[in-house]
Amino acid sequence: MQKIYGQAQNVLVWLGEPTDGSILGMRLIQNRMASVGWHQWKIDQTYGKPTLPFFKSVKSSIARMNRPRLIEEQINGEVRELLDRPWWRRTWIIQEVVLAKNIQIICGDEVVTWDTVASLLKRLLMTQTEVQVFGVKLSDRNIFPDRMYNLISGYHQQWHSTAGRLELLDVLYQFRILECTVAHDRIYGFLGIVHPDVAAKISPDYHLDVPQVYRDFARTMIQVTNNLHVLNCTRHWSGVDNGTQQQKAYSVLEQSRYYDIHALIFDGPDKTPRRGWARLPDGWERIPTKEKSLFRDNGDRTKQSSEWSPLEGQQAVRAEHYIKQRELSPGWSKIWDNLGRARVVYGVGEATREHQLRNEKELLRQKLSRLPSWVSSWECPSRWDPKPLVNFSLSQPRYFASGNTTAELSDHSNPRVLSLKGHIVDEVRQLGPAWHPETERPPVSRKGIDALVQWETLGLIELPDCPYSGTGGRTNALWRTMIADYAGAGAADSDDMAYIETWYDRTGWGRELPDMASRGVYETATLEGEIRELEGVMHTQFLQIRPLPDVGTRELLKHPWMNFSHNKKKYGGYIKLIYAACAHRSFLITYRGYMGLAPWNAQIGDKVAILHGGETPFILRNIKGTEDFSLVGEAFVYGLMAGEGMSEAFGGARDVNIL
């Protein structure tokens, strides 16, 4: 497969047959704007306009603001639909595209190159402003479902610039969300795009059951790499749903099926009602037509469709932001036909084949739930999976918890047991609450996050024989823990503590980000200005925490602390580090006084282990009545990340058996 796709002059990606809207999306990607306008007019002539007539839209500043944004959403939404087609969720497409020299995307008769999609996204960023604070997007306005496109593009570039040196664990972890009919392909489906020295050690065997494939793979990776990175991938949680995201309809035409687009709505208690989009009652459907919309009650199919909306004559309802239109109403589903075309439908039950596949997947999940704790279940990502502490693709590791040791497997009669050399160096004494943020957007400050405030309180309690007796003590250890700081030369500069102290927000400078729905032109501009002012407020707080040096004016002007853009960018980098390190983890204190980050399901009494070949420490749990352990997960323990736990003070190495 590697030779076929790698040597091909062109690889064709077929997304399926077109819809009326997908032609609009393809022409936008092609940057044929005259054709975009023509096809938009044709759609409006067939199904009616999604907006009010122009003369009705100019009666209020809110309507004037919403009209162009809804038109923009109509056009961009069709590109979103193209990027949400089933092709993007298939495991086997990854190697086809990563290996390809040139890629063309086909939908019906329309063709675009792979790179023109990226060109469109860049154009939209230049022409459609979006609100950002410290480099963090605060609005979903221009966000495309392009994560998979960007991931594939990154690996495609990396493959062709590094002579095919992709890290298998990195690829497997990133693409866990993809779909495949045969669970073996969670591993076998990526062997064509990783380093041949690794791929050669893994022989696909579809006769083996899935648990054995995953178990053998974990052992093989330890033997081939001489490290324990495969253990950093384990994510075993009970009672947590998977990471499947709620279906969204990106096509405005499809959204209009569960909305009355000319309903009476209001924007606030002091606002005059106006006409606009309002969600229909459960079970009701709008049937778009050129002349006048029809409405149907799917709960009573004996009734004929009517021109009268169930909202007509009712009190005005609260206006929604147009982005919320993407969220399907209860009872609605988004389905694709065999030609890749999407539509939203109400009350459609599972087909026999879909029901069978769902049952098979559930049986597989139950089987994989009985995997040994050290074996990653590549089939079951969840919404509470933290980002791995290690970077699988770095040539130099971030941490050196086990010093210069390498991983060696010891023989054991039970194939479910992983036997390694290591040290049990400490035990969890206290735990802070787990932090499970509701969004993937890093918070601009700690304000309102009680769990992280409790972490600080717990971490700064003075302890006898504290291991952090040096400069900065526990305060220094805490802020470096919050960013899972590098060990050795890569550690953050001590002066950068001021950024973290600013983020702690002890004065309440941060603010709750406003709902931008149903705002007029003036209000929107005012709120966006206030949000951007947060950057200046942050800088003022930062300078109070880290005063400027007492030097002459000329030297002062050259000092980095005076560079607002520099500080804003660096602050944004740190809030992203905090999110990556702390999200979906707990805060731990050990009996020796160390602090760190633990899996969110860690328990008091769990052991802190340094295993030979491990870049990070690991949290283990005694199996009752035995001397064996189960693996809870990877950990960051400040003061044990650079090999300190390998000293004689922590005792000698022993066999550590993990079930």
CSV table of C-alpha atoms in Angstrom, one decimal, residues 62 64 152 203 211 225 252 350 395 426 452 459 475 509-510 528 551 556 582 618 658:
chain,number,residue,atom,x,y,z
A,62,ILE,CA,-29.6,43.7,15.4
A,64,ARG,CA,-28.7,44.5,10.2
A,152,ILE,CA,-3.8,14.9,7.9
A,203,SER,CA,2.7,-8.6,11.7
A,211,PRO,CA,-7.7,-7.9,23.1
A,225,THR,CA,11.4,1.4,21.5
A,252,VAL,CA,-28.4,26.5,6.6
A,350,GLU,CA,-31.9,2.7,13.4
A,395,SER,CA,13.6,13.7,19.2
A,426,ASP,CA,6.1,7.3,47.2
A,452,LEU,CA,-7.8,25.0,40.8
A,459,GLY,CA,-0.1,22.7,47.4
A,475,THR,CA,5.3,28.3,45.5
A,509,TRP,CA,-9.4,41.3,36.7
A,510,GLY,CA,-10.8,38.5,34.5
A,528,GLU,CA,-15.8,43.0,21.3
A,551,VAL,CA,17.1,51.5,34.9
A,556,LEU,CA,13.7,50.6,30.0
A,582,CYS,CA,-4.3,20.3,34.1
A,618,PHE,CA,3.3,6.3,36.9
A,658,ILE,CA,1.2,-5.0,36.5
